[in-house]
Amino acid sequence: MDRTIRTEPLTAEAFARFGDVLEAAGAPDRTINEGLCGRFHDRARLDFGTGRAGISVFDAVPRHLPYDLTLVERHPGGSQAFLPMTAHPFLVIVAADEGGRPGRPRAFLSSGAQGINLHRGIWHGVLTPLAAPGLFAVVDRIGEGLNLEEYRYDAPWRVVRDGPA
Amino acid sequence: MDRTIRTEPLTAEAFARFGDVLEAAGAPDRTINEGLCGRFHDRARLDFGTGRAGISVFDAVPRHLPYDLTLVERHPGGSQAFLPMTAHPFLVIVAADEGGRPGRPRAFLSSGAQGINLHRGIWHGVLTPLAAPGLFAVVDRIGEGLNLEEYRYDAPWRVVRDGPA
């Protein structure tokens, strides 16, 4: 089996089965502040189950491509949004569920002006910034109960940057 | 009356009566992802009253200092977090309430690695980035009912950058 994963551009359409892309794309839903601010309104499907929303800050060590992936995880109890606090593109790895286990991963590369909201229960790689500082605001579930399931693939996947070799 | 407002550094302590500073300061509450990510956990006092949390994206025209301020607003129905999607410092203007009206404004300048969460009902200026793109993820109340109160000062305040003239 080919274990090479090529990065794809992060678009709302391609990402829809996994989550929401949070960006100022197209026309704003509203213009506020005397015309000086566009509001792209309520763009994330948030779901915190029996918990509540919280905002945390993540400070992650930057990775680089090619990137070897073995481990993915999911949060059965709630959605999780990653909002970069820099304009650096970051890597988003997700996988569809196949009977309780993650299938072949997909890897998306953000534009540098996008956040994401992973829907509840979606398999994903850990946070992988590609530049320092790897600083993100994270909106996820705060509450009791185990909210983490991990899966280790039998062999690593190699994520490479798409484009001319 | 002196109508000049000098910017102050945005620190958690100075800002505490208005809201939360969201930053990776000090030791993380947890280290996750096999030691590669610090989690500064649940740092915002969120309150959406009768509504729910939503994530929107704001794209605001950059302003510059000195900045003349006349209008402030508040949201009686919920807290509002501004999470910059760039590493540019931005201007945060707030005012304590004095019997139903805003008092003398204060102006904070972020470090470039900080978001804020305005507590429910705090008087504040509109979003004022100081560089392009003025891109922010905003976590605020989604729900029915009027959630905006505005106040126009009799005369403008002039916000100037603190430091040597």
Short mmCIF file of C-alpha atoms in Angstrom, two decimals:
data_model
loop_
_atom_site.label_atom_id
_atom_site.label_comp_id
_atom_site.label_asym_id
_atom_site.label_seq_id
_atom_site.Cartn_x
_atom_site.Cartn_y
_atom_site.Cartn_z
CA MET A 1 0.00 0.00 0.00
CA ASP A 2 1.22 3.47 -0.82
CA ARG A 3 1.72 5.17 2.50
CA THR A 4 2.47 8.60 1.08
CA ILE A 5 -0.10 11.31 1.81
CA ARG A 6 0.06 14.44 -0.31
CA THR A 7 -1.13 17.68 1.21
CA GLU A 8 -4.30 19.23 -0.18
CA PRO A 9 -5.30 22.89 0.02
CA LEU A 10 -7.67 23.49 2.95
CA THR A 11 -11.01 24.40 1.40
CA ALA A 12 -14.42 24.44 3.03
CA GLU A 13 -15.75 21.99 0.47
CA ALA A 14 -12.96 19.42 0.78
CA PHE A 15 -13.00 19.67 4.57
CA ALA A 16 -16.78 19.60 5.06
CA ARG A 17 -17.02 15.94 6.10
CA PHE A 18 -14.50 16.58 8.88
CA GLY A 19 -15.28 20.05 10.09
CA ASP A 20 -15.57 23.75 9.36
CA VAL A 21 -13.02 26.09 7.82
CA LEU A 22 -13.08 29.44 9.62
CA GLU A 23 -12.03 32.21 7.27
CA ALA A 24 -13.06 35.55 5.79
CA ALA A 25 -13.97 34.13 2.40
CA GLY A 26 -16.57 35.63 0.08
CA ALA A 27 -18.91 38.36 1.23
CA PRO A 28 -19.38 38.89 4.96
CA ASP A 29 -22.75 38.03 6.45
CA ARG A 30 -22.90 41.49 8.01
CA THR A 31 -20.90 44.68 7.94
CA ILE A 32 -20.57 46.28 11.36
CA ASN A 33 -18.74 49.13 13.09
CA GLU A 34 -19.81 51.82 10.63
CA GLY A 35 -18.69 49.80 7.64
CA LEU A 36 -15.20 49.08 8.92
CA CYS A 37 -15.60 45.40 9.84
CA GLY A 38 -16.99 42.37 8.03
CA ARG A 39 -18.58 39.70 10.22
CA PHE A 40 -18.53 36.14 8.90
CA HIS A 41 -21.15 34.95 11.29
CA ASP A 42 -21.39 31.77 13.34
CA ARG A 43 -19.29 29.59 11.07
CA ALA A 44 -18.57 26.60 13.33
CA ARG A 45 -20.79 23.67 14.22
CA LEU A 46 -20.01 23.59 17.92
CA ASP A 47 -21.13 20.66 20.05
CA PHE A 48 -19.96 20.21 23.63
CA GLY A 49 -22.35 17.44 24.64
CA THR A 50 -22.65 17.31 28.41
CA GLY A 51 -19.83 19.83 28.85
CA ARG A 52 -19.45 23.51 28.07
CA ALA A 53 -17.33 25.67 25.78
CA GLY A 54 -13.91 26.81 26.93
CA ILE A 55 -11.05 28.73 25.39
CA SER A 56 -7.53 27.45 25.96
CA VAL A 57 -4.21 28.44 24.42
CA PHE A 58 -1.96 25.78 22.88
CA ASP A 59 1.75 26.36 22.36
CA ALA A 60 3.05 23.56 20.12
CA VAL A 61 6.51 22.75 18.80
CA PRO A 62 6.66 23.34 15.03
CA ARG A 63 6.98 20.26 12.79
CA HIS A 64 8.19 20.09 9.22
CA LEU A 65 7.37 18.25 6.03
CA PRO A 66 7.77 15.44 5.20
CA TYR A 67 6.03 14.43 8.43
CA ASP A 68 5.63 10.86 9.63
CA LEU A 69 2.29 10.11 11.23
CA THR A 70 1.45 7.09 13.34
CA LEU A 71 -0.98 8.34 15.96
CA VAL A 72 -4.40 9.89 15.58
CA GLU A 73 -7.03 10.72 18.18
CA ARG A 74 -10.63 11.75 18.51
CA HIS A 75 -12.80 13.43 21.10
CA PRO A 76 -16.13 11.62 21.45
CA GLY A 77 -17.51 14.30 23.76
CA GLY A 78 -17.19 17.42 21.68
CA SER A 79 -16.00 19.53 18.79
CA GLN A 80 -12.58 21.20 18.85
CA ALA A 81 -11.62 24.41 17.06
CA PHE A 82 -8.02 25.43 16.33
CA LEU A 83 -7.60 29.15 15.72
CA PRO A 84 -4.03 30.09 14.77
CA MET A 85 -2.69 33.21 16.49
CA THR A 86 -0.21 33.75 13.66
CA ALA A 87 -0.48 34.00 9.88
CA HIS A 88 1.57 30.83 9.33
CA PRO A 89 0.00 27.93 7.42
CA PHE A 90 -0.39 24.78 9.52
CA LEU A 91 -0.96 21.13 8.79
CA VAL A 92 -4.34 19.52 9.48
CA ILE A 93 -4.49 15.73 9.40
CA VAL A 94 -7.84 13.97 9.58
CA ALA A 95 -9.27 10.55 8.77
CA ALA A 96 -12.74 9.23 8.14
CA ASP A 97 -13.99 6.57 10.50
CA GLU A 98 -14.28 3.07 9.13
CA GLY A 99 -16.13 0.87 11.57
CA GLY A 100 -14.64 2.38 14.69
CA ARG A 101 -11.12 2.85 13.32
CA PRO A 102 -9.58 5.63 11.27
CA GLY A 103 -9.18 5.01 7.55
CA ARG A 104 -6.45 6.42 5.32
CA PRO A 105 -5.47 9.89 6.57
CA ARG A 106 -5.83 13.09 4.58
CA ALA A 107 -3.60 16.08 5.11
CA PHE A 108 -4.67 19.68 4.50
CA LEU A 109 -2.44 22.72 4.41
CA SER A 110 -4.07 25.96 5.59
CA SER A 111 -3.64 29.26 3.75
CA GLY A 112 -2.35 31.21 6.72
CA ALA A 113 -5.69 32.96 7.15
CA GLN A 114 -7.84 30.02 8.26
CA GLY A 115 -8.85 28.29 11.43
CA ILE A 116 -10.66 24.98 11.66
CA ASN A 117 -13.35 23.42 13.80
CA LEU A 118 -13.20 19.64 13.96
CA HIS A 119 -16.62 18.15 14.41
CA ARG A 120 -17.30 15.95 17.41
CA GLY A 121 -15.71 12.52 17.09
CA ILE A 122 -13.56 13.18 13.99
CA TRP A 123 -10.22 11.35 13.90
CA HIS A 124 -7.31 13.79 13.65
CA GLY A 125 -3.59 14.15 14.12
CA VAL A 126 -2.21 16.20 16.97
CA LEU A 127 -1.69 19.91 16.44
CA THR A 128 1.04 20.40 13.82
CA PRO A 129 2.18 23.97 13.24
CA LEU A 130 4.89 24.35 10.60
CA ALA A 131 6.51 27.53 11.95
CA ALA A 132 7.29 29.13 15.30
CA PRO A 133 5.52 30.21 17.40
CA GLY A 134 2.99 27.36 17.23
CA LEU A 135 0.38 29.38 19.05
CA PHE A 136 -3.35 28.59 18.79
CA ALA A 137 -6.50 29.50 20.62
CA VAL A 138 -8.53 26.33 21.06
CA VAL A 139 -12.28 26.20 21.66
CA ASP A 140 -13.23 22.81 22.99
CA ARG A 141 -15.25 20.94 25.56
CA ILE A 142 -14.65 21.54 29.25
CA GLY A 143 -16.27 18.89 31.39
CA GLU A 144 -16.06 15.62 33.22
CA GLY A 145 -15.52 12.23 31.65
CA LEU A 146 -12.98 10.70 29.29
CA ASN A 147 -12.93 12.67 26.06
CA LEU A 148 -9.95 11.13 24.28
CA GLU A 149 -9.59 8.04 22.14
CA GLU A 150 -6.29 7.27 20.45
CA TYR A 151 -5.40 5.00 17.55
CA ARG A 152 -1.93 3.96 16.48
CA TYR A 153 -1.56 2.83 12.87
CA ASP A 154 0.45 -0.37 12.25
CA ALA A 155 2.94 1.58 10.15
CA PRO A 156 3.61 5.28 9.67
CA TRP A 157 2.15 7.42 6.92
CA ARG A 158 4.46 9.92 5.29
CA VAL A 159 2.90 13.33 4.67
CA VAL A 160 4.61 15.25 1.86
CA ARG A 161 3.99 18.68 0.44
CA ASP A 162 2.05 18.45 -2.79
CA GLY A 163 3.57 20.09 -5.84
CA PRO A 164 6.47 19.64 -8.22
CA ALA A 165 9.05 17.22 -6.81
CA MET B 1 -10.27 67.64 31.39
CA ASP B 2 -7.31 65.92 29.81
CA ARG B 3 -8.76 63.82 27.00
CA THR B 4 -5.51 62.07 26.12
CA ILE B 5 -5.39 58.33 26.80
CA ARG B 6 -1.96 56.70 26.86
CA THR B 7 -1.73 53.06 25.87
CA GLU B 8 -0.83 50.55 28.57
CA PRO B 9 0.72 47.12 28.06
CA LEU B 10 -1.95 44.41 28.04
CA THR B 11 -1.35 42.35 31.17
CA ALA B 12 -3.68 39.89 32.85
CA GLU B 13 -3.50 41.86 36.08
CA ALA B 14 -4.26 45.28 34.61
CA PHE B 15 -7.04 43.86 32.43
CA ALA B 16 -8.69 41.65 35.08
CA ARG B 17 -11.58 43.98 35.87
CA PHE B 18 -12.56 44.01 32.18
CA GLY B 19 -11.81 40.50 30.98
CA ASP B 20 -9.28 37.75 30.42
CA VAL B 21 -5.97 37.88 28.58
CA LEU B 22 -5.51 34.70 26.55
CA GLU B 23 -1.84 33.92 26.16
CA ALA B 24 0.82 31.26 26.70
CA ALA B 25 2.34 32.93 29.76
CA GLY B 26 4.09 31.08 32.54
CA ALA B 27 3.99 27.31 32.84
CA PRO B 28 1.27 25.45 30.94
CA ASP B 29 -1.45 23.75 32.97
CA ARG B 30 -0.76 20.52 31.09
CA THR B 31 1.72 19.20 28.58
CA ILE B 32 0.10 17.06 25.90
CA ASN B 33 0.95 15.35 22.62
CA GLU B 34 3.98 13.47 23.95
CA GLY B 35 5.51 16.60 25.41
CA LEU B 36 5.25 18.69 22.25
CA CYS B 37 2.37 20.99 23.23
CA GLY B 38 1.63 23.11 26.26
CA ARG B 39 -2.05 23.56 27.13
CA PHE B 40 -3.00 26.76 28.97
CA HIS B 41 -6.34 25.44 30.03
CA ASP B 42 -9.75 27.10 30.09
CA ARG B 43 -8.55 30.66 30.46
CA ALA B 44 -11.70 32.62 29.57
CA ARG B 45 -14.73 33.37 31.73
CA LEU B 46 -17.36 32.65 29.09
CA ASP B 47 -20.98 33.59 29.70
CA PHE B 48 -23.60 33.44 26.96
CA GLY B 49 -26.67 33.89 29.13
CA THR B 50 -29.72 32.64 27.28
CA GLY B 51 -27.75 32.11 24.06
CA ARG B 52 -24.98 29.75 23.02
CA ALA B 53 -21.33 30.03 22.00
CA GLY B 54 -20.49 30.66 18.36
CA ILE B 55 -17.31 31.30 16.42
CA SER B 56 -17.32 34.06 13.82
CA VAL B 57 -14.51 35.64 11.83
CA PHE B 58 -14.08 39.42 11.80
CA ASP B 59 -12.15 41.21 9.08
CA ALA B 60 -11.57 44.80 10.22
CA VAL B 61 -9.90 47.76 8.58
CA PRO B 62 -6.63 48.62 10.39
CA ARG B 63 -6.52 51.86 12.38
CA HIS B 64 -3.51 53.83 13.50
CA LEU B 65 -2.34 55.81 16.51
CA PRO B 66 -3.14 58.45 17.56
CA TYR B 67 -6.73 57.21 17.42
CA ASP B 68 -9.76 59.33 18.20
CA LEU B 69 -12.49 57.55 20.11
CA THR B 70 -16.06 58.71 20.55
CA LEU B 71 -18.16 55.56 20.53
CA VAL B 72 -18.11 52.58 22.86
CA GLU B 73 -20.48 49.67 23.16
CA ARG B 74 -21.34 46.75 25.40
CA HIS B 75 -23.10 43.43 25.08
CA PRO B 76 -25.45 42.85 28.01
CA GLY B 77 -26.18 39.29 26.89
CA GLY B 78 -22.75 37.73 26.84
CA SER B 79 -18.97 37.72 26.83
CA GLN B 80 -16.99 38.32 23.65
CA ALA B 81 -13.51 36.96 22.88
CA PHE B 82 -11.22 38.43 20.21
CA LEU B 83 -8.56 36.02 19.04
CA PRO B 84 -6.15 37.59 16.54
CA MET B 85 -5.30 35.37 13.56
CA THR B 86 -2.03 37.26 13.05
CA ALA B 87 0.92 38.12 15.31
CA HIS B 88 0.25 41.87 15.05
CA PRO B 89 -0.42 43.84 18.25
CA PHE B 90 -3.90 45.35 18.39
CA LEU B 91 -5.55 48.07 20.40
CA VAL B 92 -8.07 47.21 23.12
CA ILE B 93 -10.16 50.05 24.51
CA VAL B 94 -12.37 49.49 27.53
CA ALA B 95 -14.11 51.56 30.17
CA ALA B 96 -15.49 50.84 33.60
CA ASP B 97 -19.19 51.43 34.10
CA GLU B 98 -20.17 54.41 36.22
CA GLY B 99 -23.85 54.26 36.99
CA GLY B 100 -24.92 52.93 33.62
CA ARG B 101 -22.50 54.97 31.53
CA PRO B 102 -18.87 54.36 30.60
CA GLY B 103 -16.22 56.24 32.56
CA ARG B 104 -12.86 57.42 31.28
CA PRO B 105 -11.56 54.89 28.71
CA ARG B 106 -8.39 52.88 29.08
CA ALA B 107 -6.40 51.65 26.10
CA PHE B 108 -4.29 48.50 26.10
CA LEU B 109 -1.79 47.44 23.47
CA SER B 110 -1.43 43.67 23.01
CA SER B 111 1.95 41.99 22.65
CA GLY B 112 1.17 40.24 19.37
CA ALA B 113 0.73 36.90 21.13
CA GLN B 114 -2.43 37.61 23.11
CA GLY B 115 -6.17 37.33 22.67
CA ILE B 116 -8.75 38.80 24.99
CA ASN B 117 -12.13 37.82 26.36
CA LEU B 118 -14.31 40.75 27.37
CA HIS B 119 -16.60 39.85 30.22
CA ARG B 120 -20.32 40.19 29.77
CA GLY B 121 -21.47 43.79 29.82
CA ILE B 122 -18.05 45.49 29.71
CA TRP B 123 -17.91 48.78 27.79
CA HIS B 124 -15.40 48.60 24.92
CA GLY B 125 -14.37 50.25 21.70
CA VAL B 126 -14.95 48.52 18.39
CA LEU B 127 -12.31 46.14 17.09
CA THR B 128 -9.16 48.13 16.31
CA PRO B 129 -6.36 46.22 14.61
CA LEU B 130 -3.25 48.27 13.89
CA ALA B 131 -2.00 46.30 10.87
CA ALA B 132 -3.42 44.43 7.90
CA PRO B 133 -5.00 41.95 7.73
CA GLY B 134 -7.28 42.79 10.66
CA LEU B 135 -8.39 39.20 11.00
CA PHE B 136 -9.84 37.82 14.24
CA ALA B 137 -11.75 34.76 15.36
CA VAL B 138 -14.51 35.93 17.69
CA VAL B 139 -16.25 33.76 20.27
CA ASP B 140 -19.47 35.39 21.34
CA ARG B 141 -23.13 34.89 22.04
CA ILE B 142 -25.42 33.59 19.34
CA GLY B 143 -29.06 34.02 20.24
CA GLU B 144 -32.20 36.05 20.11
CA GLY B 145 -32.71 39.45 21.67
CA LEU B 146 -30.93 42.78 21.51
CA ASN B 147 -27.36 42.35 22.66
CA LEU B 148 -25.88 45.74 21.86
CA GLU B 149 -25.85 49.01 23.76
CA GLU B 150 -23.91 51.99 22.43
CA TYR B 151 -22.66 55.15 24.10
CA ARG B 152 -21.30 58.22 22.40
CA TYR B 153 -19.04 60.46 24.50
CA ASP B 154 -19.68 64.22 24.31
CA ALA B 155 -16.17 64.80 22.95
CA PRO B 156 -13.55 62.48 21.52
CA TRP B 157 -10.73 60.92 23.48
CA ARG B 158 -7.35 60.81 21.80
CA VAL B 159 -5.49 57.53 22.26
CA VAL B 160 -1.72 57.92 21.90
CA ARG B 161 1.08 55.39 22.06
CA ASP B 162 2.79 55.53 25.42
CA GLY B 163 6.53 56.12 25.42
CA PRO B 164 9.03 58.84 24.68
CA ALA B 165 7.46 61.68 22.71
#
